[in-house]
mmCIF file with all atom_site columns, C-alpha atoms in Angstrom:
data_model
loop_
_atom_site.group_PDB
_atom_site.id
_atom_site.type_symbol
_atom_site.label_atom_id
_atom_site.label_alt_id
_atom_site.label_comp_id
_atom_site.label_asym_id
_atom_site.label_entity_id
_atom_site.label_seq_id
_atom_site.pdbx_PDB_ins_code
_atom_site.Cartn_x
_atom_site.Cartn_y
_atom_site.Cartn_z
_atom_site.occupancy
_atom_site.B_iso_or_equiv
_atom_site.pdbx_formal_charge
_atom_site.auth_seq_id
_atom_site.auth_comp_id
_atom_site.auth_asym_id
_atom_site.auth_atom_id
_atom_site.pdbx_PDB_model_num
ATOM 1   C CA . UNK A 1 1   ? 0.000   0.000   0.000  1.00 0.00 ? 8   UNK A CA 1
ATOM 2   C CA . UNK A 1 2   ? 1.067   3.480   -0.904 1.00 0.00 ? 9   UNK A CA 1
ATOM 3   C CA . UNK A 1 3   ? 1.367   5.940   1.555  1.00 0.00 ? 10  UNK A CA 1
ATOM 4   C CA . UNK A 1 4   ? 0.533   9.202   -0.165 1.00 0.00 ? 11  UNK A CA 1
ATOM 5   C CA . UNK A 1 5   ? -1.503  11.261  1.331  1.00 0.00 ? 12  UNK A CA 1
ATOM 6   C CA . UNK A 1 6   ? -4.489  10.865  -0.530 1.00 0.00 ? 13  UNK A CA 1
ATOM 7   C CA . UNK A 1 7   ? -5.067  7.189   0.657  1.00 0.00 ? 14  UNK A CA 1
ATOM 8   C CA . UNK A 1 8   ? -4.625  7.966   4.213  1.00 0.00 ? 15  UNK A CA 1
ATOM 9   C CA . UNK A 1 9   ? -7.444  9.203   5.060  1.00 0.00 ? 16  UNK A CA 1
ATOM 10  C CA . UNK A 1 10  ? -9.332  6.467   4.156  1.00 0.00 ? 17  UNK A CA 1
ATOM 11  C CA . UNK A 1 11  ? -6.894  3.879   5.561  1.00 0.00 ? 18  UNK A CA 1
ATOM 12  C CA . UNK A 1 12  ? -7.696  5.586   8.886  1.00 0.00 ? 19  UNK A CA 1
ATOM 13  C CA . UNK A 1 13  ? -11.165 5.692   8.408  1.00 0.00 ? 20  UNK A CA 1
ATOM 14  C CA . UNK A 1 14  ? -11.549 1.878   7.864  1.00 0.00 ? 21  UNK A CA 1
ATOM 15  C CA . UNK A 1 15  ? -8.951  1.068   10.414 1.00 0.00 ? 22  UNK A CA 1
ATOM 16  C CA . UNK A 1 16  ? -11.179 3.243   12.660 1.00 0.00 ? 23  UNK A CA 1
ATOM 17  C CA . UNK A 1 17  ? -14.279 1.178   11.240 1.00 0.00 ? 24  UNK A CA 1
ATOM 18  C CA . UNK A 1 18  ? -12.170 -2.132  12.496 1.00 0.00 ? 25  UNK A CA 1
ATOM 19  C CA . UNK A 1 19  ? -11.744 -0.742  15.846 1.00 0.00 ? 26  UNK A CA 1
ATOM 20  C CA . UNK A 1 20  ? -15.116 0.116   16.453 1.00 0.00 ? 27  UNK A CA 1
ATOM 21  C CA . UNK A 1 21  ? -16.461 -3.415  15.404 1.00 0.00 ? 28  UNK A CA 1
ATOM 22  C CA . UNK A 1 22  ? -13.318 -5.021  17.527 1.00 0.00 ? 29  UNK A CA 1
ATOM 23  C CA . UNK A 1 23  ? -14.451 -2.933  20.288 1.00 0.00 ? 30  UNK A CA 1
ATOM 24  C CA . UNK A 1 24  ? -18.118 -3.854  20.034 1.00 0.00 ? 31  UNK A CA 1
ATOM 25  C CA . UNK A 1 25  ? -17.585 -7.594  19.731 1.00 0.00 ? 32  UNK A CA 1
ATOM 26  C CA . UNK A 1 26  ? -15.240 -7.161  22.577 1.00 0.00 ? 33  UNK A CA 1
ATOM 27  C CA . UNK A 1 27  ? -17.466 -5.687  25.028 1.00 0.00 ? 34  UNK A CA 1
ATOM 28  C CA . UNK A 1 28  ? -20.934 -6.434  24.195 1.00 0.00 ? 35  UNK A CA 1
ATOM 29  C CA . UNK A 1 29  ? -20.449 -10.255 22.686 1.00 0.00 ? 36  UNK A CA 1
ATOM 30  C CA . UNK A 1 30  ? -17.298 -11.434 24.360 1.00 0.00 ? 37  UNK A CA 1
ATOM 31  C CA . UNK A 1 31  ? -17.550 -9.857  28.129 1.00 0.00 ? 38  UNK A CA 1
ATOM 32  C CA . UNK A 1 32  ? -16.950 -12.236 31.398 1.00 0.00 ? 39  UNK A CA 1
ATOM 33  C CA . UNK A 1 33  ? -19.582 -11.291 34.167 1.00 0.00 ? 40  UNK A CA 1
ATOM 34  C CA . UNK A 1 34  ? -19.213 -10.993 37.219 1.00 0.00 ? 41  UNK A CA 1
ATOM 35  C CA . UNK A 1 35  ? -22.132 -10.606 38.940 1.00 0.00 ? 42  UNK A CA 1
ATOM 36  C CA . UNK A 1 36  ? -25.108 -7.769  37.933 1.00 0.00 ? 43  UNK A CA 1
ATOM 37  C CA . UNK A 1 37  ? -22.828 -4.594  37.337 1.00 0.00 ? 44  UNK A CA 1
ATOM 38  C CA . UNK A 1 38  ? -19.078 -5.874  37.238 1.00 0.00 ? 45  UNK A CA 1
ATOM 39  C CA . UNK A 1 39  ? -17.575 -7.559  33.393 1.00 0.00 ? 46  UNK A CA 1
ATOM 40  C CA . UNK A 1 40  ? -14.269 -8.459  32.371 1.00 0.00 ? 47  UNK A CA 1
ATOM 41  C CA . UNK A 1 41  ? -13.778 -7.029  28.429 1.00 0.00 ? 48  UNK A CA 1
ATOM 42  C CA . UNK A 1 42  ? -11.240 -5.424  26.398 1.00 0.00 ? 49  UNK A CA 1
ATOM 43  C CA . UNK A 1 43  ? -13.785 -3.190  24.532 1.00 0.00 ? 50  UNK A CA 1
ATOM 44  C CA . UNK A 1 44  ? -11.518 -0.258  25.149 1.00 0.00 ? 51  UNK A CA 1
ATOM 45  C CA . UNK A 1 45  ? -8.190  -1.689  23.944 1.00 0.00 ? 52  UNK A CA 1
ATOM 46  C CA . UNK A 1 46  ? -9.447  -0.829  20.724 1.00 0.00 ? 53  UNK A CA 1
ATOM 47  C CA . UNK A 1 47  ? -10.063 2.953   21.885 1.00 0.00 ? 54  UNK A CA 1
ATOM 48  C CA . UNK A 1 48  ? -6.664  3.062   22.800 1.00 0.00 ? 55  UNK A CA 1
ATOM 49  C CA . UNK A 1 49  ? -5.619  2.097   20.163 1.00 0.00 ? 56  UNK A CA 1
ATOM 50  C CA . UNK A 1 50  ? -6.923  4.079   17.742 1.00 0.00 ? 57  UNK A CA 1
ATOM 51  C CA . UNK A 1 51  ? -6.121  7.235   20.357 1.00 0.00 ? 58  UNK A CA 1
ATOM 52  C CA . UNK A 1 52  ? -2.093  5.932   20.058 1.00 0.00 ? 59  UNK A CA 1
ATOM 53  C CA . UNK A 1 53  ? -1.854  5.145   16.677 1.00 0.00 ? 60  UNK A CA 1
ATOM 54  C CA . UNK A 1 54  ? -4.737  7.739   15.176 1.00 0.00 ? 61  UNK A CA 1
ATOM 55  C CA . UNK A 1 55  ? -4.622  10.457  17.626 1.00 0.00 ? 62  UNK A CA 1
ATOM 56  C CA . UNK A 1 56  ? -7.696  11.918  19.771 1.00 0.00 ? 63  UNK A CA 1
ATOM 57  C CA . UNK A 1 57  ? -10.004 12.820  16.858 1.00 0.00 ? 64  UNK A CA 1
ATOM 58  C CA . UNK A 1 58  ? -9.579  9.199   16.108 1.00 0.00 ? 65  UNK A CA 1
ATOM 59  C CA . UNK A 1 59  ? -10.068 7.660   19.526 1.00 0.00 ? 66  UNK A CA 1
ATOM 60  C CA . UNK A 1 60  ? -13.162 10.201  20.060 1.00 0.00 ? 67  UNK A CA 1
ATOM 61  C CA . UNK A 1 61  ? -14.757 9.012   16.905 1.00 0.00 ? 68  UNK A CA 1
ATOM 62  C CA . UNK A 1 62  ? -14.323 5.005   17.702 1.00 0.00 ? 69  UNK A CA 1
ATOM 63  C CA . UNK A 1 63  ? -15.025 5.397   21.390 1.00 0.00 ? 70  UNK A CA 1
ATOM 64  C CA . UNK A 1 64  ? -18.510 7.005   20.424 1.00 0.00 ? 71  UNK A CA 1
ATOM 65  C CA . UNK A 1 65  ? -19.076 5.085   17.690 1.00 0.00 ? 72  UNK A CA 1
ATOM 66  C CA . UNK A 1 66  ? -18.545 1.977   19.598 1.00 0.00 ? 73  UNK A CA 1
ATOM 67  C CA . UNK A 1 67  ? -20.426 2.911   22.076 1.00 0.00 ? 74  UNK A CA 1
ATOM 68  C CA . UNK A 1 68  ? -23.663 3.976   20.376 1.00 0.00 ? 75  UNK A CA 1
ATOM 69  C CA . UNK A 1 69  ? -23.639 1.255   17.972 1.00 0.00 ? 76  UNK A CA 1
ATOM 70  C CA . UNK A 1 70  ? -22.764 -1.164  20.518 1.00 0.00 ? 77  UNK A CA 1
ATOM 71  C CA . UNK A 1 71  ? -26.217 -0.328  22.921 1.00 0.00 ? 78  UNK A CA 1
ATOM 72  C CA . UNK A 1 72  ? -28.328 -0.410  19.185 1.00 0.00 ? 79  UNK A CA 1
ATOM 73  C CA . UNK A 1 73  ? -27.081 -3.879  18.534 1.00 0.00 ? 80  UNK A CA 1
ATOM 74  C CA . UNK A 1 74  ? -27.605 -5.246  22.144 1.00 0.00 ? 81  UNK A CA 1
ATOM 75  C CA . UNK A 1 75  ? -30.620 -3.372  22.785 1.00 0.00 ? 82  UNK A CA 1
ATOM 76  C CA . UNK A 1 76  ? -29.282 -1.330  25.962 1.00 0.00 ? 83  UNK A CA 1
ATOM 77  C CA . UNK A 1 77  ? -30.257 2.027   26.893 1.00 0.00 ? 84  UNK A CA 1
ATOM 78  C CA . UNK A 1 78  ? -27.750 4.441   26.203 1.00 0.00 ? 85  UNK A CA 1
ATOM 79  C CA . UNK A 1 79  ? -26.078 5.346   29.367 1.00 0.00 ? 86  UNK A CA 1
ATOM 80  C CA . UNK A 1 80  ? -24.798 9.443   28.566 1.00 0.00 ? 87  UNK A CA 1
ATOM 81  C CA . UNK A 1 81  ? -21.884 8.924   31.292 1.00 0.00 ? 88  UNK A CA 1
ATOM 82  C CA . UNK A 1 82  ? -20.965 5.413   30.010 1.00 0.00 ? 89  UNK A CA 1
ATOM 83  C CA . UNK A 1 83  ? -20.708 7.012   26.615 1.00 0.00 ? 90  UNK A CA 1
ATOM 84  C CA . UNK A 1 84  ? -18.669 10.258  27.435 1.00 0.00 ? 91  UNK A CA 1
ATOM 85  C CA . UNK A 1 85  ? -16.532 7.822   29.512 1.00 0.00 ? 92  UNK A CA 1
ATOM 86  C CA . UNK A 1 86  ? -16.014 5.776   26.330 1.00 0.00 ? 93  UNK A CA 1
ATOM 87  C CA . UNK A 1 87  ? -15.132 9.418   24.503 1.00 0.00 ? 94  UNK A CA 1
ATOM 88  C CA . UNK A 1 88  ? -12.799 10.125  26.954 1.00 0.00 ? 95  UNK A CA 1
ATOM 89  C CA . UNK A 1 89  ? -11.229 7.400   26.808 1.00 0.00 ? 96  UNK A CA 1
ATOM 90  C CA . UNK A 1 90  ? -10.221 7.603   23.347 1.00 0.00 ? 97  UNK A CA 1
ATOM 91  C CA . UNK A 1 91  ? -9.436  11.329  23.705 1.00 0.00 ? 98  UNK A CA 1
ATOM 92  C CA . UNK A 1 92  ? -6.894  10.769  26.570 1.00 0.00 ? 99  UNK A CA 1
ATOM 93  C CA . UNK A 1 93  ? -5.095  7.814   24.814 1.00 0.00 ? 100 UNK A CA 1
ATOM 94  C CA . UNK A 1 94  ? -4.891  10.194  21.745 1.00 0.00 ? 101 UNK A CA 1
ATOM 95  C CA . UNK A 1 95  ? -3.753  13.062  24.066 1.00 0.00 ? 102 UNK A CA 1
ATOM 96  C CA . UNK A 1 96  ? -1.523  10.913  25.698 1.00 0.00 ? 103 UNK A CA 1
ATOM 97  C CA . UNK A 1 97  ? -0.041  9.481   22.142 1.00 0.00 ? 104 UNK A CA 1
ATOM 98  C CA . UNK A 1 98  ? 0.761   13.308  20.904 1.00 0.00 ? 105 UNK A CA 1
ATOM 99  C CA . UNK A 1 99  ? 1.988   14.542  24.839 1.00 0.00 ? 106 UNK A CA 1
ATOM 100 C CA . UNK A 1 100 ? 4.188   11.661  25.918 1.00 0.00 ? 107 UNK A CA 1
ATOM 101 C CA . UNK A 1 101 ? 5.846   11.218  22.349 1.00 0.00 ? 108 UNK A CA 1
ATOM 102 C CA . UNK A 1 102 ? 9.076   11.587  23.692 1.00 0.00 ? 109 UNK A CA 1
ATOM 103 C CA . UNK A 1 103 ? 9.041   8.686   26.174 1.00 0.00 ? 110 UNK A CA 1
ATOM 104 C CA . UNK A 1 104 ? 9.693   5.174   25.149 1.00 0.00 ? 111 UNK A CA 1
ATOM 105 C CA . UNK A 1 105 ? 6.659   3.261   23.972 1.00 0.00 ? 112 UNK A CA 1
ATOM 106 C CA . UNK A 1 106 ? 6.206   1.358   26.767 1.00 0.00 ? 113 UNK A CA 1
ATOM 107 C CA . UNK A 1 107 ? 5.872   3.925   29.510 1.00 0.00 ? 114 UNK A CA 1
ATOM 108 C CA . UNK A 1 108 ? 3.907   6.070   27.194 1.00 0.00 ? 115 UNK A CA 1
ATOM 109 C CA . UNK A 1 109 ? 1.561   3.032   26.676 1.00 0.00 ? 116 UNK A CA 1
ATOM 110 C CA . UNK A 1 110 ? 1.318   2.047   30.230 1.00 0.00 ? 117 UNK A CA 1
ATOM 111 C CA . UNK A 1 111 ? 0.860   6.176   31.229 1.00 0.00 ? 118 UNK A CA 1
ATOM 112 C CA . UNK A 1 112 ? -1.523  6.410   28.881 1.00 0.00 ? 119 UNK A CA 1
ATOM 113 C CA . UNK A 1 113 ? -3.885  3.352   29.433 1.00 0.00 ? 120 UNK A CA 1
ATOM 114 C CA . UNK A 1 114 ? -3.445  4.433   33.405 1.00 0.00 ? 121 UNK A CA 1
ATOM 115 C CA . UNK A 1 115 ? -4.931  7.887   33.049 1.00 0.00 ? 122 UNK A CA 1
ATOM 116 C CA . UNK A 1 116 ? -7.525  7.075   30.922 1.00 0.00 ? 123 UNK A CA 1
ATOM 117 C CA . UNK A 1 117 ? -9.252  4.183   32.694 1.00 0.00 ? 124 UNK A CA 1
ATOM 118 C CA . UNK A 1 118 ? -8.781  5.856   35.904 1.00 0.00 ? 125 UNK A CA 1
ATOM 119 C CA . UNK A 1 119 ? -10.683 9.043   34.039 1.00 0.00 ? 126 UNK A CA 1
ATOM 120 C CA . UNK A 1 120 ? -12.903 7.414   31.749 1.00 0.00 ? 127 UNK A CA 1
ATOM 121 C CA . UNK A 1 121 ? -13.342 4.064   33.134 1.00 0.00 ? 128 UNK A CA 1
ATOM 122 C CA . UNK A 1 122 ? -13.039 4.365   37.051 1.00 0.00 ? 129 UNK A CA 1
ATOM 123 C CA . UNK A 1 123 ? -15.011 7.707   37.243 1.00 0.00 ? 130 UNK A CA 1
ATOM 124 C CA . UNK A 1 124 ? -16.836 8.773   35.088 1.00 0.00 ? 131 UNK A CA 1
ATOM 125 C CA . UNK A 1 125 ? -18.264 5.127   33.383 1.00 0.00 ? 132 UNK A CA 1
ATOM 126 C CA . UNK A 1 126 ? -18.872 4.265   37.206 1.00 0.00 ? 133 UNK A CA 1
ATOM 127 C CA . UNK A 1 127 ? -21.104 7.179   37.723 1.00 0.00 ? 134 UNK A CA 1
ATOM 128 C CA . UNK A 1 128 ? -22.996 6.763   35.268 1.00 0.00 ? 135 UNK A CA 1
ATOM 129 C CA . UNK A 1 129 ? -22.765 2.718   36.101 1.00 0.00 ? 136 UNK A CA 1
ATOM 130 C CA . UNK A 1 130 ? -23.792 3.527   39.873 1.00 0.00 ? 137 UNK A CA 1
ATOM 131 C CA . UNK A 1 131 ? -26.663 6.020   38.992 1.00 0.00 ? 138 UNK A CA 1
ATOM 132 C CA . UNK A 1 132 ? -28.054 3.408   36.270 1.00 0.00 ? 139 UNK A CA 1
ATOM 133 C CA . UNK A 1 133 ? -28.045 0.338   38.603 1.00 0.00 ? 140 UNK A CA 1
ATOM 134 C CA . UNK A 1 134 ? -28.481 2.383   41.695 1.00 0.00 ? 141 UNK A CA 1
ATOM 135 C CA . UNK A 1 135 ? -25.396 0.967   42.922 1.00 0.00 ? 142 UNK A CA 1
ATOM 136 C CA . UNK A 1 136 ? -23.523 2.632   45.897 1.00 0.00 ? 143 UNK A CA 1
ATOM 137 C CA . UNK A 1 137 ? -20.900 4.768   43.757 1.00 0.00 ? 144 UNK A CA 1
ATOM 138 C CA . UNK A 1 138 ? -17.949 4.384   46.348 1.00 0.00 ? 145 UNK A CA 1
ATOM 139 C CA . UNK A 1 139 ? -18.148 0.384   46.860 1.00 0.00 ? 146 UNK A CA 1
ATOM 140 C CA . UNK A 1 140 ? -19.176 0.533   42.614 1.00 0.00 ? 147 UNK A CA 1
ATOM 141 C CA . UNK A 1 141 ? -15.862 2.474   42.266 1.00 0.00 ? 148 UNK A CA 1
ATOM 142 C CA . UNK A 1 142 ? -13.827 0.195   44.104 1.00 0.00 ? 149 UNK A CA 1
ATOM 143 C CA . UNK A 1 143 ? -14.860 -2.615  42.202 1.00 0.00 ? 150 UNK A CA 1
ATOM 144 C CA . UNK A 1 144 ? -14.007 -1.160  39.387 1.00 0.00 ? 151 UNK A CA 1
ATOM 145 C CA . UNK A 1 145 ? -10.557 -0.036  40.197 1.00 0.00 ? 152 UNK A CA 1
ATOM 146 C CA . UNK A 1 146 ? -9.771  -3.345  40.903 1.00 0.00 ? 153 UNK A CA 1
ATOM 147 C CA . UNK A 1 147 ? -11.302 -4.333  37.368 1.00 0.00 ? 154 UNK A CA 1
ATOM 148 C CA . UNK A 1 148 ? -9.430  -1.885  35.352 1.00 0.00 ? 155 UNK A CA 1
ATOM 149 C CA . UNK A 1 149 ? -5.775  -2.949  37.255 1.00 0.00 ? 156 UNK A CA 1
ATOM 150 C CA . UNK A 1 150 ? -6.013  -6.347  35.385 1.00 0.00 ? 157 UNK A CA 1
ATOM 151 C CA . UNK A 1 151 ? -7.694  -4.945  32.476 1.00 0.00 ? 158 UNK A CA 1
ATOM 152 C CA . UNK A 1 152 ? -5.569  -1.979  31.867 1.00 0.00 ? 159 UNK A CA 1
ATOM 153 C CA . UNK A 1 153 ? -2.364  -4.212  32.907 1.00 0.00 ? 160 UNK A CA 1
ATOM 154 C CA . UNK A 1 154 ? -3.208  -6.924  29.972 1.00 0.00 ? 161 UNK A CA 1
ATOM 155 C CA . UNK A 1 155 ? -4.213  -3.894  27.705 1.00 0.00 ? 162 UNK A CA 1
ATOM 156 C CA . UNK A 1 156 ? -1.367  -2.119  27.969 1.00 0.00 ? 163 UNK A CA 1
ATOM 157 C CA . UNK A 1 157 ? 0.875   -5.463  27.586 1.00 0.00 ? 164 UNK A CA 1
ATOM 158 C CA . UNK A 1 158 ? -1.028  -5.733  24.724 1.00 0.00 ? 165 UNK A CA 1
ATOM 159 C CA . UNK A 1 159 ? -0.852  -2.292  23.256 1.00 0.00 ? 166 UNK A CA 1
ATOM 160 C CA . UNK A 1 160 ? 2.935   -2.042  23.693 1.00 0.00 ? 167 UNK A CA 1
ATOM 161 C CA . UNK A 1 161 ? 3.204   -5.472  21.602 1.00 0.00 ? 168 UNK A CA 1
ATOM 162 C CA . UNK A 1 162 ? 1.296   -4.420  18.522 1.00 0.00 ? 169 UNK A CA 1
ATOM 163 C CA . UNK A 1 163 ? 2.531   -0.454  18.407 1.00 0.00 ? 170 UNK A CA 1
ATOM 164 C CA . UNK A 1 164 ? 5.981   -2.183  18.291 1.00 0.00 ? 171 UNK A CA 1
ATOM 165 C CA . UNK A 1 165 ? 5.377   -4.589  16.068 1.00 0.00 ? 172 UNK A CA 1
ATOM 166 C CA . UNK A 1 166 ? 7.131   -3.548  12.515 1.00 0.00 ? 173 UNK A CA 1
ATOM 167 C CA . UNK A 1 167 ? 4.281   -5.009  10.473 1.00 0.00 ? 174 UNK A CA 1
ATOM 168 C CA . UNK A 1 168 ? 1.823   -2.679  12.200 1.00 0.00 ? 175 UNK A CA 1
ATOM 169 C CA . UNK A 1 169 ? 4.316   0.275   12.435 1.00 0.00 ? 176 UNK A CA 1
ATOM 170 C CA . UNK A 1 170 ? 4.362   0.487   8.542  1.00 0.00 ? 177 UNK A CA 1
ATOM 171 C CA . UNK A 1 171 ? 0.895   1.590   8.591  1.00 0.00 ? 178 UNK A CA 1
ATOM 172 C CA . UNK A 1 172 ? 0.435   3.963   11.085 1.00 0.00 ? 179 UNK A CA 1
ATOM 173 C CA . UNK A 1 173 ? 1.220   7.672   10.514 1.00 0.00 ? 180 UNK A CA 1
ATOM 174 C CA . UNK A 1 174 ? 4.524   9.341   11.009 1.00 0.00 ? 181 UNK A CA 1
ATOM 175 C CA . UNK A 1 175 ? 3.194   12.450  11.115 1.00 0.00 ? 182 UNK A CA 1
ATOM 176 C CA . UNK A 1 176 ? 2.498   13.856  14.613 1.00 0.00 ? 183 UNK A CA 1
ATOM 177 C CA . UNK A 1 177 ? 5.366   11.993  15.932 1.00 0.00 ? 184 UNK A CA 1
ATOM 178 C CA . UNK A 1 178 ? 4.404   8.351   16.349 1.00 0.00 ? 185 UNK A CA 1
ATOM 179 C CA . UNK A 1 179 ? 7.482   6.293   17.547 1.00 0.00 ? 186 UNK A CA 1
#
């Protein structure tokens, strides 16, 4: 594949497409339970990724997407908090991708994955989460914390592998500074 600049954008855009199913089959069709209010999923790995390798246009865009057309196809109410959380998500793994360019992948990986679940996953999914289910937000929150260790710990394992992984680095943008 070429890399001039007219094909990019619409590399991006079906890369972006990719992620958003990945992220829906992830967390809507592939979840582990655990209990009423508590899953296992890696529905935002693909946020991040798109956030690292796209930037925060690009991890807005699948985080929203993802989550919208994930409560369509499943048949959930959408959850405003759940889905700004998902938004945020993508923004600050964008954010984090342009901001901490300088640092070796893997600490701007793990920095990255840590602020944005503790953001977009710990607080501001879990209020929405807490109001929905009328869950006590505190004992909610610590639940998830605990969650989001593993998760984000596995995620970011898993980020650092593929954003270092020459066959993927040939086809994400060099512009912007990805390393």
């Amino acid at each position: 594949m070429s890399k001039n600049e007219n094909s990019m954008p619409l590399y991006r855009l079906a890369v972006c497409a990719f992620l958003v199913a990945l992220s829906i089959v992830c967390g809507k069709f592939l979840a582990i339970p655990v209990g009423d209010t508590l899953r296992f999923s890696f529905e935002n790995l693909p946020l991040l990724f798109a956030g690292l390798a796209f930037g925060p246009v690009a991890g807005v865009l699948v985080g929203v997407s993802a989550d919208l057309l994930g409560c369509v196809l499943r048949g959930y109410a959408v959850n405003p908090w759940v889905t700004a959380g998902a938004v945020l998500i993508g923004l600050l793994a964008g954010l984090g991708g342009v901001l901490l360019r300088r640092f070796p992948l893997g600490l701007r990986v793990a920095l990255t994955v840590l602020v944005a679940h503790l953001v977009g996953s710990v607080a501001v999914k879990t209020i929405g989460l807490a109001a929905y289910y009328t869950f006590p937000l505190w004992e909610l929150m610590l639940w998830r914390l605990l969650n989001y260790a593993i998760v984000g710990g596995v995620e970011a394992v898993l980020l650092n592998l593929l954003l270092s992984h020459p066959g993927i680095r040939r086809f994400l943008p060099q512009k912007g500074g990805f390393k």
